[in-house]
PDB file of C-alpha atoms in Angstrom:
ATOM      1  CA  UNK A1419     106.870 -33.994  96.768  1.00  0.00           C
ATOM      2  CA  UNK A1420     104.821 -31.403  98.633  1.00  0.00           C
ATOM      3  CA  UNK A1421     107.295 -28.530  99.051  1.00  0.00           C
ATOM      4  CA  UNK A1422     105.002 -25.460  99.233  1.00  0.00           C
ATOM      5  CA  UNK A1423     105.481 -22.292  97.230  1.00  0.00           C
ATOM      6  CA  UNK A1424     107.059 -19.169  98.650  1.00  0.00           C
ATOM      7  CA  UNK A1425     104.578 -17.079 100.640  1.00  0.00           C
ATOM      8  CA  UNK A1426     104.236 -13.830 102.575  1.00  0.00           C
ATOM      9  CA  UNK A1427     102.319 -14.019 105.861  1.00  0.00           C
ATOM     10  CA  UNK A1428     101.527 -12.016 108.994  1.00  0.00           C
ATOM     11  CA  UNK A1429     103.735 -12.680 111.974  1.00  0.00           C
ATOM     12  CA  UNK A1430     100.915 -14.483 113.795  1.00  0.00           C
ATOM     13  CA  UNK A1431     100.082 -16.705 110.799  1.00  0.00           C
ATOM     14  CA  UNK A1432     103.325 -18.526 110.067  1.00  0.00           C
ATOM     15  CA  UNK A1433     102.292 -22.042 108.916  1.00  0.00           C
ATOM     16  CA  UNK A1434     103.769 -25.195 110.331  1.00  0.00           C
ATOM     17  CA  UNK A1435     106.248 -26.972 108.061  1.00  0.00           C
ATOM     18  CA  UNK A1436     104.568 -28.997 105.334  1.00  0.00           C
ATOM     19  CA  UNK A1437     104.792 -32.796 105.189  1.00  0.00           C
ATOM     20  CA  UNK A1438     107.205 -33.419 102.298  1.00  0.00           C
ATOM     21  CA  UNK A1439     107.749 -36.868 100.746  1.00  0.00           C
ATOM     22  CA  UNK A1440     110.375 -38.152  98.364  1.00  0.00           C
ATOM     23  CA  UNK A1441     110.530 -41.009  95.835  1.00  0.00           C
ATOM     24  CA  UNK A1442     113.595 -42.669  94.388  1.00  0.00           C
ATOM     25  CA  UNK A1443     114.053 -45.009  91.456  1.00  0.00           C
ATOM     26  CA  UNK A1444     116.125 -47.510  93.387  1.00  0.00           C
ATOM     27  CA  UNK A1445     115.756 -47.190  97.115  1.00  0.00           C
ATOM     28  CA  UNK A1446     113.983 -45.395  99.887  1.00  0.00           C
ATOM     29  CA  UNK A1447     114.947 -41.764 100.548  1.00  0.00           C
ATOM     30  CA  UNK A1448     115.316 -39.875 103.783  1.00  0.00           C
ATOM     31  CA  UNK A1449     113.893 -36.310 103.891  1.00  0.00           C
ATOM     32  CA  UNK A1450     115.389 -33.843 106.342  1.00  0.00           C
ATOM     33  CA  UNK A1451     114.165 -30.303 106.989  1.00  0.00           C
ATOM     34  CA  UNK A1452     116.489 -27.410 107.806  1.00  0.00           C
ATOM     35  CA  UNK A1453     114.905 -24.113 108.867  1.00  0.00           C
ATOM     36  CA  UNK A1454     116.845 -20.849 108.859  1.00  0.00           C
ATOM     37  CA  UNK A1455     115.394 -17.661 110.375  1.00  0.00           C
ATOM     38  CA  UNK A1456     116.756 -14.256 109.395  1.00  0.00           C
ATOM     39  CA  UNK A1457     115.691 -11.274 111.488  1.00  0.00           C
ATOM     40  CA  UNK A1458     114.154  -8.298 109.718  1.00  0.00           C
ATOM     41  CA  UNK A1459     113.989  -4.642 110.611  1.00  0.00           C
ATOM     42  CA  UNK A1460     111.642  -5.032 113.609  1.00  0.00           C
ATOM     43  CA  UNK A1461     110.292  -7.600 115.992  1.00  0.00           C
ATOM     44  CA  UNK A1462     107.425  -8.568 113.714  1.00  0.00           C
ATOM     45  CA  UNK A1463     109.480  -8.928 110.523  1.00  0.00           C
ATOM     46  CA  UNK A1464     111.688 -11.876 109.644  1.00  0.00           C
ATOM     47  CA  UNK A1465     112.356 -14.402 106.874  1.00  0.00           C
ATOM     48  CA  UNK A1466     112.083 -18.163 107.212  1.00  0.00           C
ATOM     49  CA  UNK A1467     113.975 -20.402 104.779  1.00  0.00           C
ATOM     50  CA  UNK A1468     112.773 -24.018 104.909  1.00  0.00           C
ATOM     51  CA  UNK A1469     114.976 -26.422 102.956  1.00  0.00           C
ATOM     52  CA  UNK A1470     113.985 -30.022 102.495  1.00  0.00           C
ATOM     53  CA  UNK A1471     116.846 -32.379 101.463  1.00  0.00           C
ATOM     54  CA  UNK A1472     116.115 -35.898 100.235  1.00  0.00           C
ATOM     55  CA  UNK A1473     119.000 -38.472 100.238  1.00  0.00           C
ATOM     56  CA  UNK A1474     118.810 -42.029  98.849  1.00  0.00           C
ATOM     57  CA  UNK A1475     120.854 -45.039  99.903  1.00  0.00           C
ATOM     58  CA  UNK A1476     123.578 -44.215  97.441  1.00  0.00           C
ATOM     59  CA  UNK A1477     124.045 -40.683  98.705  1.00  0.00           C
ATOM     60  CA  UNK A1478     122.268 -38.959  95.875  1.00  0.00           C
ATOM     61  CA  UNK A1479     120.691 -35.784  97.142  1.00  0.00           C
ATOM     62  CA  UNK A1480     118.101 -33.298  95.988  1.00  0.00           C
ATOM     63  CA  UNK A1481     116.893 -30.140  97.771  1.00  0.00           C
ATOM     64  CA  UNK A1482     113.984 -27.734  97.521  1.00  0.00           C
ATOM     65  CA  UNK A1483     113.351 -24.573  99.504  1.00  0.00           C
ATOM     66  CA  UNK A1484     110.319 -22.568 100.604  1.00  0.00           C
ATOM     67  CA  UNK A1485     110.857 -18.909 101.503  1.00  0.00           C
ATOM     68  CA  UNK A1486     108.402 -17.366 103.976  1.00  0.00           C
ATOM     69  CA  UNK A1487     108.428 -13.575 104.234  1.00  0.00           C
ATOM     70  CA  UNK A1488     106.993 -12.722 107.633  1.00  0.00           C
ATOM     71  CA  UNK A1489     105.786  -9.186 108.303  1.00  0.00           C
ATOM     72  CA  UNK A1490     103.694  -7.183 110.757  1.00  0.00           C
ATOM     73  CA  UNK A1491     101.183  -4.902 109.067  1.00  0.00           C
ATOM     74  CA  UNK A1492      98.426  -5.165 111.684  1.00  0.00           C
ATOM     75  CA  UNK A1493      98.102  -2.248 114.123  1.00  0.00           C
ATOM     76  CA  UNK A1494      97.584  -2.856 117.831  1.00  0.00           C
ATOM     77  CA  UNK A1495      94.172  -2.874 119.467  1.00  0.00           C
ATOM     78  CA  UNK A1496      93.267  -0.427 122.255  1.00  0.00           C
ATOM     79  CA  UNK A1497      91.153  -1.411 125.238  1.00  0.00           C
ATOM     80  CA  UNK A1498      89.501   0.798 127.819  1.00  0.00           C
ATOM     81  CA  UNK A1499      88.935   3.966 125.797  1.00  0.00           C
ATOM     82  CA  UNK A1500      85.684   5.445 127.186  1.00  0.00           C
ATOM     83  CA  UNK A1501      82.806   6.616 125.035  1.00  0.00           C
ATOM     84  CA  UNK A1502      82.135  10.264 124.264  1.00  0.00           C
ATOM     85  CA  UNK A1503      80.360  12.010 127.118  1.00  0.00           C
ATOM     86  CA  UNK A1504      78.793  15.262 128.329  1.00  0.00           C
ATOM     87  CA  UNK A1505      79.991  16.320 131.781  1.00  0.00           C
ATOM     88  CA  UNK A1506      79.595  19.227 134.162  1.00  0.00           C
ATOM     89  CA  UNK A1507      82.551  21.583 134.396  1.00  0.00           C
ATOM     90  CA  UNK A1508      83.054  20.504 138.007  1.00  0.00           C
ATOM     91  CA  UNK A1509      82.993  16.788 137.174  1.00  0.00           C
ATOM     92  CA  UNK A1510      85.527  16.289 134.372  1.00  0.00           C
ATOM     93  CA  UNK A1511      86.880  12.745 134.889  1.00  0.00           C
ATOM     94  CA  UNK A1512      90.564  11.924 134.957  1.00  0.00           C
ATOM     95  CA  UNK A1513      91.821   9.998 131.930  1.00  0.00           C
ATOM     96  CA  UNK A1514      91.441   6.237 132.485  1.00  0.00           C
ATOM     97  CA  UNK A1515      94.209   3.692 132.089  1.00  0.00           C
ATOM     98  CA  UNK A1516      94.089   2.396 128.513  1.00  0.00           C
ATOM     99  CA  UNK A1517      95.921  -0.761 127.430  1.00  0.00           C
ATOM    100  CA  UNK A1518      96.864  -2.216 124.061  1.00  0.00           C
ATOM    101  CA  UNK A1519      97.564  -5.646 122.612  1.00  0.00           C
ATOM    102  CA  UNK A1520      99.339  -6.547 119.387  1.00  0.00           C
ATOM    103  CA  UNK A1521      99.543  -9.728 117.347  1.00  0.00           C
ATOM    104  CA  UNK A1522     103.340  -9.689 117.168  1.00  0.00           C
ATOM    105  CA  UNK A1523     104.973  -7.511 119.820  1.00  0.00           C
ATOM    106  CA  UNK A1524     104.401  -5.265 122.761  1.00  0.00           C
ATOM    107  CA  UNK A1525     102.699  -1.924 122.105  1.00  0.00           C
ATOM    108  CA  UNK A1526     103.322   1.494 123.613  1.00  0.00           C
ATOM    109  CA  UNK A1527     100.281   3.588 124.593  1.00  0.00           C
ATOM    110  CA  UNK A1528     100.379   7.399 124.686  1.00  0.00           C
ATOM    111  CA  UNK A1529      97.680   9.954 125.500  1.00  0.00           C
ATOM    112  CA  UNK A1530      97.286  13.277 123.702  1.00  0.00           C
ATOM    113  CA  UNK A1531      94.775  15.776 125.128  1.00  0.00           C
ATOM    114  CA  UNK A1532      93.494  18.958 123.490  1.00  0.00           C
ATOM    115  CA  UNK A1533      91.147  21.454 125.160  1.00  0.00           C
ATOM    116  CA  UNK A1534      89.186  24.026 123.168  1.00  0.00           C
ATOM    117  CA  UNK A1535      87.496  26.640 125.388  1.00  0.00           C
ATOM    118  CA  UNK A1536      83.740  26.964 125.025  1.00  0.00           C
ATOM    119  CA  UNK A1537      81.604  30.102 124.701  1.00  0.00           C
ATOM    120  CA  UNK A1538      81.335  30.677 128.468  1.00  0.00           C
ATOM    121  CA  UNK A1539      83.574  30.325 131.504  1.00  0.00           C
ATOM    122  CA  UNK A1540      84.071  26.695 132.468  1.00  0.00           C
ATOM    123  CA  UNK A1541      82.777  25.176 129.231  1.00  0.00           C
ATOM    124  CA  UNK A1542      85.046  23.454 126.753  1.00  0.00           C
ATOM    125  CA  UNK A1543      85.528  20.574 124.352  1.00  0.00           C
ATOM    126  CA  UNK A1544      88.199  18.116 125.458  1.00  0.00           C
ATOM    127  CA  UNK A1545      89.532  15.625 122.916  1.00  0.00           C
ATOM    128  CA  UNK A1546      91.550  12.769 124.388  1.00  0.00           C
ATOM    129  CA  UNK A1547      93.336  10.631 121.824  1.00  0.00           C
ATOM    130  CA  UNK A1548      95.109   7.428 122.769  1.00  0.00           C
ATOM    131  CA  UNK A1549      97.783   6.121 120.379  1.00  0.00           C
ATOM    132  CA  UNK A1550      99.145   2.571 120.377  1.00  0.00           C
ATOM    133  CA  UNK A1551     102.322   1.772 118.411  1.00  0.00           C
ATOM    134  CA  UNK A1552     103.825  -1.692 117.965  1.00  0.00           C
ATOM    135  CA  UNK A1553     107.462  -2.610 117.387  1.00  0.00           C
ATOM    136  CA  UNK A1554     107.097  -2.297 113.620  1.00  0.00           C
ATOM    137  CA  UNK A1555     105.564   1.163 113.735  1.00  0.00           C
ATOM    138  CA  UNK A1556     101.968   0.159 113.073  1.00  0.00           C
ATOM    139  CA  UNK A1557      99.799   2.709 114.851  1.00  0.00           C
ATOM    140  CA  UNK A1558      96.200   2.845 116.002  1.00  0.00           C
ATOM    141  CA  UNK A1559      94.307   5.876 117.332  1.00  0.00           C
ATOM    142  CA  UNK A1560      91.078   6.005 119.353  1.00  0.00           C
ATOM    143  CA  UNK A1561      89.611   9.297 120.608  1.00  0.00           C
ATOM    144  CA  UNK A1562      87.130  10.328 123.281  1.00  0.00           C
ATOM    145  CA  UNK A1563      85.359  13.699 123.087  1.00  0.00           C
ATOM    146  CA  UNK A1564      84.142  15.306 126.302  1.00  0.00           C
ATOM    147  CA  UNK A1565      81.671  18.176 126.002  1.00  0.00           C
ATOM    148  CA  UNK A1566      82.102  20.196 129.191  1.00  0.00           C
ATOM    149  CA  UNK A1567      78.943  22.144 130.065  1.00  0.00           C
ATOM    150  CA  UNK A1568      77.583  24.298 132.859  1.00  0.00           C
ATOM    151  CA  UNK A1569      73.970  23.498 133.692  1.00  0.00           C
ATOM    152  CA  UNK A1570      74.176  23.939 137.474  1.00  0.00           C
ATOM    153  CA  UNK A1571      72.846  27.119 139.037  1.00  0.00           C
ATOM    154  CA  UNK A1572      74.894  29.059 141.596  1.00  0.00           C
ATOM    155  CA  UNK A1573      74.257  28.578 145.318  1.00  0.00           C
ATOM    156  CA  UNK A1574      73.384  31.436 147.703  1.00  0.00           C
ATOM    157  CA  UNK A1575      74.628  31.451 151.284  1.00  0.00           C
ATOM    158  CA  UNK A1576      73.445  33.746 154.051  1.00  0.00           C
ATOM    159  CA  UNK A1577      69.934  34.652 152.929  1.00  0.00           C
ATOM    160  CA  UNK A1578      68.062  35.269 156.223  1.00  0.00           C
ATOM    161  CA  UNK A1579      64.685  33.815 157.078  1.00  0.00           C
ATOM    162  CA  UNK A1580      61.475  35.822 156.995  1.00  0.00           C
ATOM    163  CA  UNK A1581      61.061  38.029 160.048  1.00  0.00           C
ATOM    164  CA  UNK A1582      58.558  40.334 161.776  1.00  0.00           C
ATOM    165  CA  UNK A1583      60.015  43.501 163.316  1.00  0.00           C
ATOM    166  CA  UNK A1584      58.972  46.784 164.860  1.00  0.00           C
ATOM    167  CA  UNK A1585      58.988  49.730 162.496  1.00  0.00           C
ATOM    168  CA  UNK A1586      62.038  51.230 164.234  1.00  0.00           C
ATOM    169  CA  UNK A1587      64.047  47.969 164.180  1.00  0.00           C
ATOM    170  CA  UNK A1588      64.323  47.075 160.499  1.00  0.00           C
ATOM    171  CA  UNK A1589      67.596  45.132 159.929  1.00  0.00           C
ATOM    172  CA  UNK A1590      70.115  46.119 157.285  1.00  0.00           C
ATOM    173  CA  UNK A1591      70.339  43.782 154.273  1.00  0.00           C
ATOM    174  CA  UNK A1592      72.382  40.671 155.015  1.00  0.00           C
ATOM    175  CA  UNK A1593      75.757  40.004 153.408  1.00  0.00           C
ATOM    176  CA  UNK A1594      74.914  37.202 150.985  1.00  0.00           C
ATOM    177  CA  UNK A1595      77.655  35.221 149.216  1.00  0.00           C
ATOM    178  CA  UNK A1596      77.564  33.059 146.095  1.00  0.00           C
ATOM    179  CA  UNK A1597      79.348  29.872 145.086  1.00  0.00           C
ATOM    180  CA  UNK A1598      79.306  28.271 141.650  1.00  0.00           C
ATOM    181  CA  UNK A1599      80.816  25.144 140.118  1.00  0.00           C
ATOM    182  CA  UNK A1600      82.343  26.973 137.155  1.00  0.00           C
ATOM    183  CA  UNK A1601      82.849  30.694 137.760  1.00  0.00           C
ATOM    184  CA  UNK A1602      82.456  33.434 140.399  1.00  0.00           C
ATOM    185  CA  UNK A1603      79.148  35.301 140.043  1.00  0.00           C
ATOM    186  CA  UNK A1604      78.031  37.950 142.536  1.00  0.00           C
ATOM    187  CA  UNK A1605      74.704  38.390 144.288  1.00  0.00           C
ATOM    188  CA  UNK A1606      72.397  41.257 143.283  1.00  0.00           C
ATOM    189  CA  UNK A1607      69.820  42.558 145.784  1.00  0.00           C
ATOM    190  CA  UNK A1608      66.424  43.903 144.771  1.00  0.00           C
ATOM    191  CA  UNK A1609      64.143  45.378 147.440  1.00  0.00           C
ATOM    192  CA  UNK A1610      60.462  46.218 147.112  1.00  0.00           C
ATOM    193  CA  UNK A1611      58.079  47.766 149.658  1.00  0.00           C
ATOM    194  CA  UNK A1612      54.333  47.280 149.987  1.00  0.00           C
ATOM    195  CA  UNK A1613      52.348  49.668 152.192  1.00  0.00           C
ATOM    196  CA  UNK A1614      50.170  48.336 154.992  1.00  0.00           C
ATOM    197  CA  UNK A1615      46.962  49.607 156.622  1.00  0.00           C
ATOM    198  CA  UNK A1616      48.725  52.375 158.580  1.00  0.00           C
ATOM    199  CA  UNK A1617      51.941  54.355 158.537  1.00  0.00           C
ATOM    200  CA  UNK A1618      53.679  51.950 160.917  1.00  0.00           C
ATOM    201  CA  UNK A1619      52.927  48.797 158.987  1.00  0.00           C
ATOM    202  CA  UNK A1620      54.386  47.657 155.667  1.00  0.00           C
ATOM    203  CA  UNK A1621      56.088  44.701 154.008  1.00  0.00           C
ATOM    204  CA  UNK A1622      59.643  44.670 152.670  1.00  0.00           C
ATOM    205  CA  UNK A1623      60.634  41.958 150.171  1.00  0.00           C
ATOM    206  CA  UNK A1624      64.377  41.483 149.641  1.00  0.00           C
ATOM    207  CA  UNK A1625      65.355  39.202 146.776  1.00  0.00           C
ATOM    208  CA  UNK A1626      68.943  38.150 146.145  1.00  0.00           C
ATOM    209  CA  UNK A1627      69.739  36.840 142.654  1.00  0.00           C
ATOM    210  CA  UNK A1628      72.879  35.418 141.053  1.00  0.00           C
ATOM    211  CA  UNK A1629      73.504  34.415 137.439  1.00  0.00           C
ATOM    212  CA  UNK A1630      76.585  32.535 136.270  1.00  0.00           C
ATOM    213  CA  UNK A1631      78.316  32.852 132.905  1.00  0.00           C
ATOM    214  CA  UNK A1632      76.242  29.999 131.508  1.00  0.00           C
ATOM    215  CA  UNK A1633      72.997  31.837 132.241  1.00  0.00           C
ATOM    216  CA  UNK A1634      72.026  29.585 135.143  1.00  0.00           C
ATOM    217  CA  UNK A1635      70.181  31.647 137.740  1.00  0.00           C
ATOM    218  CA  UNK A1636      69.222  31.304 141.396  1.00  0.00           C
ATOM    219  CA  UNK A1637      67.124  33.579 143.613  1.00  0.00           C
ATOM    220  CA  UNK A1638      66.077  33.552 147.262  1.00  0.00           C
ATOM    221  CA  UNK A1639      63.768  35.938 149.094  1.00  0.00           C
ATOM    222  CA  UNK A1640      63.413  37.324 152.611  1.00  0.00           C
ATOM    223  CA  UNK A1641      60.104  38.894 153.605  1.00  0.00           C
ATOM    224  CA  UNK A1642      60.189  41.442 156.445  1.00  0.00           C
ATOM    225  CA  UNK A1643      56.816  42.192 158.019  1.00  0.00           C
ATOM    226  CA  UNK A1644      57.036  45.629 159.641  1.00  0.00           C
ATOM    227  CA  UNK A1645      54.560  46.308 162.456  1.00  0.00           C
ATOM    228  CA  UNK A1646      53.849  48.945 165.091  1.00  0.00           C
ATOM    229  CA  UNK A1647      52.799  47.533 168.464  1.00  0.00           C
ATOM    230  CA  UNK A1648      54.378  50.164 170.747  1.00  0.00           C
ATOM    231  CA  UNK A1649      52.090  52.911 172.161  1.00  0.00           C
ATOM    232  CA  UNK A1650      53.204  56.533 171.927  1.00  0.00           C
ATOM    233  CA  UNK A1651      55.292  58.050 174.744  1.00  0.00           C
ATOM    234  CA  UNK A1652      54.439  61.509 176.101  1.00  0.00           C
ATOM    235  CA  UNK A1653      57.050  64.196 176.278  1.00  0.00           C
ATOM    236  CA  UNK A1654      57.121  66.665 179.198  1.00  0.00           C
ATOM    237  CA  UNK A1655      53.882  66.476 181.218  1.00  0.00           C
ATOM    238  CA  UNK A1656      53.112  69.133 183.879  1.00  0.00           C
ATOM    239  CA  UNK A1657      53.226  67.933 187.454  1.00  0.00           C
ATOM    240  CA  UNK A1658      50.223  67.854 189.695  1.00  0.00           C
ATOM    241  CA  UNK A1659      49.484  71.229 191.295  1.00  0.00           C
ATOM    242  CA  UNK A1660      47.191  72.941 193.842  1.00  0.00           C
ATOM    243  CA  UNK A1661      45.986  76.348 192.751  1.00  0.00           C
ATOM    244  CA  UNK A1662      43.514  79.084 193.716  1.00  0.00           C
ATOM    245  CA  UNK A1663      40.188  78.914 191.993  1.00  0.00           C
ATOM    246  CA  UNK A1664      41.001  81.996 190.024  1.00  0.00           C
ATOM    247  CA  UNK A1665      44.428  80.722 188.968  1.00  0.00           C
ATOM    248  CA  UNK A1666      43.674  77.492 187.119  1.00  0.00           C
ATOM    249  CA  UNK A1667      46.357  77.287 184.344  1.00  0.00           C
ATOM    250  CA  UNK A1668      45.395  76.547 180.774  1.00  0.00           C
ATOM    251  CA  UNK A1669      46.261  72.990 179.503  1.00  0.00           C
ATOM    252  CA  UNK A1670      49.961  72.544 178.813  1.00  0.00           C
ATOM    253  CA  UNK A1671      51.268  71.964 175.259  1.00  0.00           C
ATOM    254  CA  UNK A1672      52.203  68.289 175.500  1.00  0.00           C
ATOM    255  CA  UNK A1673      54.063  66.342 172.765  1.00  0.00           C
ATOM    256  CA  UNK A1674      54.168  62.588 172.187  1.00  0.00           C
TER     257      UNK A1674
END
């Protein structure tokens, strides 16, 4: 009495043997259980044959069997897959270590990565897909999508400070360099001049600009104040002389 029906169960849900009783018309009966396990095609598949045999005092026997078909149809679970994210092109993280657990066996984790270039240099869409496979071939996929963007402007190096100089000592434009986190833009110089209150005074504005492939722009300016504080210098002046009253020379032609 109490031998259960045949069943099919998951490998982590195999029931304990049932409590089976026996009755006899003349004497008590002893019930013995024999369990036979037959391996299947993978670690999570097998068959359990449970045979209960009841024997009375006179050696009369009866037997009944329950067959349990054990299988693994549950895929593994993945742990540690990060959420989708938006990152700068200079800050793409390395793939993390992702683990997997399974209800019946060990699971193997693999990473597949696909990169699709974006519309500008340095931008892209990275799809990282982790796959976990158990011993019976059940598979589970989890993906992370990284949108790689460029929102950082280039950096200018070497832009000189504002300066005040004499009109005959104006410096040449400095050699300005550019760095960027995603590509290699170049610096463009624009120079404007504003007249002052005399010929020897004016203002020069030098502006260096750089734009990367993502349209991010930077600019820095140097203002040069040009002045004239030096007095003129005469050219050849005649030397002092002593002359007769009727021989006073006319004034010399003097340049400055």
